[in-house]
PDB file of C-alpha atoms in Angstrom:
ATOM      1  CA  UNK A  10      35.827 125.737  28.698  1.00 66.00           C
ATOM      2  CA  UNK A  11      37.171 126.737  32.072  1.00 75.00           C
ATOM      3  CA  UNK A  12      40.777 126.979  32.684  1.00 83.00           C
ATOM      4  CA  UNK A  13      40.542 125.399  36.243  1.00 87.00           C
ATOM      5  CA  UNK A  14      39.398 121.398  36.447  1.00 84.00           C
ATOM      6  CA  UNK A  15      36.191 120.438  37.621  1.00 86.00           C
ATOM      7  CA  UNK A  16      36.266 119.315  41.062  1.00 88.00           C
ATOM      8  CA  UNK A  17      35.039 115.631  41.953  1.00 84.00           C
ATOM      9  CA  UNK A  18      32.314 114.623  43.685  1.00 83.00           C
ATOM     10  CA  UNK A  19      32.385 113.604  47.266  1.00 85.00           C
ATOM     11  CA  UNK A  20      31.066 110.149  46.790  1.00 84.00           C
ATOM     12  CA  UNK A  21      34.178 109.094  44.574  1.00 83.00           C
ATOM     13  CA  UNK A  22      37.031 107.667  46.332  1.00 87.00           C
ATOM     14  CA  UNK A  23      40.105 109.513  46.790  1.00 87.00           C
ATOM     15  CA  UNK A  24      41.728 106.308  44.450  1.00 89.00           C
ATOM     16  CA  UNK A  25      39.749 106.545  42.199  1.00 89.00           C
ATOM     17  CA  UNK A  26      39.841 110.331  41.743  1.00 86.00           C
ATOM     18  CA  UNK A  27      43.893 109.870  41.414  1.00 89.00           C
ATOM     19  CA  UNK A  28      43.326 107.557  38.683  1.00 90.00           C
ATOM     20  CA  UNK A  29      41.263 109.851  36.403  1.00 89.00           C
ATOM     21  CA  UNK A  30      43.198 112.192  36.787  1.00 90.00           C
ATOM     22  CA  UNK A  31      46.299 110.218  35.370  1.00 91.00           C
ATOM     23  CA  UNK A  32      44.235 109.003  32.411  1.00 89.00           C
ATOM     24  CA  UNK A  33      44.244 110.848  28.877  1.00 88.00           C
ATOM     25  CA  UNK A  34      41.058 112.563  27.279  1.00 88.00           C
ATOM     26  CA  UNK A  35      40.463 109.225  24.930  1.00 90.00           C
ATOM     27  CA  UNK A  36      40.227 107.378  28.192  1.00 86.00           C
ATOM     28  CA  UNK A  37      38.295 109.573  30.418  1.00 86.00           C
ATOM     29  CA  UNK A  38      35.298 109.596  27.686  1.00 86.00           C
ATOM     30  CA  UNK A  39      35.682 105.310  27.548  1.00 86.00           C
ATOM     31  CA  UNK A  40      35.127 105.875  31.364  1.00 83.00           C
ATOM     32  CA  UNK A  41      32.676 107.939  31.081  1.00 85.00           C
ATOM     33  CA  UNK A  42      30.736 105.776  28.686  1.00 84.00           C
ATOM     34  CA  UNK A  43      31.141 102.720  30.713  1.00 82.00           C
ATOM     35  CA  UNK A  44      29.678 104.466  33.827  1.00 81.00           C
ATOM     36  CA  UNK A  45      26.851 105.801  32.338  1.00 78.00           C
ATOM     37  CA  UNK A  46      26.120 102.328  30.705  1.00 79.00           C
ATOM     38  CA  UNK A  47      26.333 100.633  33.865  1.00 78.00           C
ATOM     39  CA  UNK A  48      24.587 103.175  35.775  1.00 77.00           C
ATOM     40  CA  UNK A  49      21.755 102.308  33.573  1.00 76.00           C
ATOM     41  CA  UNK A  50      21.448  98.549  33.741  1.00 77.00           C
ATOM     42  CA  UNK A  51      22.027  98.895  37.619  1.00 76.00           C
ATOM     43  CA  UNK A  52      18.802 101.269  37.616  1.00 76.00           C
ATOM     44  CA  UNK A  53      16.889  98.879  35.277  1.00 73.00           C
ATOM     45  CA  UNK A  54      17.851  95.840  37.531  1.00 68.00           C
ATOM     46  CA  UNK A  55      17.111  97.929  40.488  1.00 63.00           C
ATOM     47  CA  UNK A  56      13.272  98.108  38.850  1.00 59.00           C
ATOM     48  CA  UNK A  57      12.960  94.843  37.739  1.00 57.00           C
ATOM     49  CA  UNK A  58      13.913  93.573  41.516  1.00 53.00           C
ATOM     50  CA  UNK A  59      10.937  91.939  43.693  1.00 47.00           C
ATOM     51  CA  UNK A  60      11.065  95.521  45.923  1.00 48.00           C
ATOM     52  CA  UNK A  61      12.154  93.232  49.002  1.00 48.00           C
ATOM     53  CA  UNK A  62      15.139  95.733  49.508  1.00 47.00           C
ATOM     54  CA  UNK A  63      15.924  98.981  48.412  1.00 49.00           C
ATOM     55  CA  UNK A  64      19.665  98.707  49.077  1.00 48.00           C
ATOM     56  CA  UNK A  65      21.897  98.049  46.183  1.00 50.00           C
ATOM     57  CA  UNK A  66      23.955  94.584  46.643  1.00 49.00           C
ATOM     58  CA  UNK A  67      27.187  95.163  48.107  1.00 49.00           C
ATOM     59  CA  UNK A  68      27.384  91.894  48.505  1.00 50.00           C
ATOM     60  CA  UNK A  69      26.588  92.107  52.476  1.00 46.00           C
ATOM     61  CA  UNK A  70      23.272  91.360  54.180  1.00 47.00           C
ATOM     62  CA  UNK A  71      21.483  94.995  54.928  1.00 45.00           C
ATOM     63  CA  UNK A  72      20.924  93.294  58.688  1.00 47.00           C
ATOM     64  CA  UNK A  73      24.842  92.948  59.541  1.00 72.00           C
ATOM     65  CA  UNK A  74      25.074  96.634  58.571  1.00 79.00           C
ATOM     66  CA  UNK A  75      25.435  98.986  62.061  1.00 81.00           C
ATOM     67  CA  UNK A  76      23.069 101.560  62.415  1.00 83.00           C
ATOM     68  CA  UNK A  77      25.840 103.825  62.868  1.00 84.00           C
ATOM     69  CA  UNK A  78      26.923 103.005  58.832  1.00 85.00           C
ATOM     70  CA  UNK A  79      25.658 104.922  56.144  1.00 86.00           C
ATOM     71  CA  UNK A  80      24.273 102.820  52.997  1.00 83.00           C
ATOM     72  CA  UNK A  81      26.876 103.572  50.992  1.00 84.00           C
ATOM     73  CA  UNK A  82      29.441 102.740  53.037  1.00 87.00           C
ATOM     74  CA  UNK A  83      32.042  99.396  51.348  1.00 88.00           C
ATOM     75  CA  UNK A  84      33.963  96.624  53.254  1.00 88.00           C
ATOM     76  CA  UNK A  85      37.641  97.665  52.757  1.00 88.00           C
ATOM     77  CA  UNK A  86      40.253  94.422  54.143  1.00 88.00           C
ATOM     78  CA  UNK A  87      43.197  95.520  55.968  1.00 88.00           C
ATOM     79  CA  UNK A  88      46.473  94.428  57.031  1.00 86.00           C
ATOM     80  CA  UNK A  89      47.869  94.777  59.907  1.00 88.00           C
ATOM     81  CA  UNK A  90      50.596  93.015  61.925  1.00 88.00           C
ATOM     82  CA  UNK A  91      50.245  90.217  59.056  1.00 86.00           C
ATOM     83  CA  UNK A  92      46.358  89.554  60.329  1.00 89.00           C
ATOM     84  CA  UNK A  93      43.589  90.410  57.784  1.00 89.00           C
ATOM     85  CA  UNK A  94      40.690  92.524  59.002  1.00 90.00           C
ATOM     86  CA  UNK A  95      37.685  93.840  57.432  1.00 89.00           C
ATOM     87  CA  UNK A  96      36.053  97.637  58.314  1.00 89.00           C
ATOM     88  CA  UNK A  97      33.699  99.346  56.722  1.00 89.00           C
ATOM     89  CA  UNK A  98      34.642 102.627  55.273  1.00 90.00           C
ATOM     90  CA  UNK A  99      32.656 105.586  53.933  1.00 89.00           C
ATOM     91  CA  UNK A 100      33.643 109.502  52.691  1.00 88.00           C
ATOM     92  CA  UNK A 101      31.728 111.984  55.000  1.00 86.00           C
ATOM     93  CA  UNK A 102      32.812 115.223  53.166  1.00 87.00           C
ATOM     94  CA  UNK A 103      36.745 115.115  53.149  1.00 86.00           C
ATOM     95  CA  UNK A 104      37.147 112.370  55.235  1.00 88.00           C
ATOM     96  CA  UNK A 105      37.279 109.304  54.854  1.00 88.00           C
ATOM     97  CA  UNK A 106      35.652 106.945  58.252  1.00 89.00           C
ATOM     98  CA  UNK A 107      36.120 103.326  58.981  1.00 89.00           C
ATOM     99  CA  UNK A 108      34.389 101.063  61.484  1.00 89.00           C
ATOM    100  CA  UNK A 109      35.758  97.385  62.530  1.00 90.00           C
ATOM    101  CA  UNK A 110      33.713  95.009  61.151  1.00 90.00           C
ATOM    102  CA  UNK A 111      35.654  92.047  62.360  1.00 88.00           C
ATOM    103  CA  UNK A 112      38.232  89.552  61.063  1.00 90.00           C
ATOM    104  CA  UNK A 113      38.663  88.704  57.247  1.00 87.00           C
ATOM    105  CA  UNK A 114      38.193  85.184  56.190  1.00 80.00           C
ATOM    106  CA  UNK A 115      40.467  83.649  53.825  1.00 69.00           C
TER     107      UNK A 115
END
């Protein structure tokens, strides 16, 4: 065992990353569990799909996605001046980029 912690991938979130690190051993391996069982359904669902798109569903048609946004990039809904508005946001290294999307509906 090394005495330093491991340090997290790029793709997680910086959130998320805060979180795990709060949780206790017990928890970490429940986590750990969970992901790897839901990494595998998503890759057998992702094989059993028609092959019409390769993107995973984020819930977002891949057409309304700007060139300019990587794949893996989520919609993130932010407040500001009391009006809702949805960007999409991706990690690129350390930092985290957004790009307006346009106005959140209720």
């Amino acid at each position: 065992m090394s005495s330093t912690p491991p340090t997290p991938p790029d793709a997680l979130s910086h959130r998320l990353v805060e979180e795990l690190d709060d949780l206790p051993p017990d928890s970490l391996r429940d986590v750990a569990a969970y992901a790897d069982a839901l990494a595998e359904f998503r890759e057998t669902t992702d094989r059993t799909t028609d092959g019409e798109d390769d993107e995973p569903d984020t819930g977002t048609k891949p057409e309304s996605r700007p060139t300019d946004v990587p794949s893996k990039a989520t919609i993130t809904v932010k407040e500001i001046n009391g009006n809702r508005y949805n960007y999409w946001q991706w990690r690129d290294g350390e930092q985290i980029k957004s790009k307006y999307k346009g106005p959140a509906e209720e």
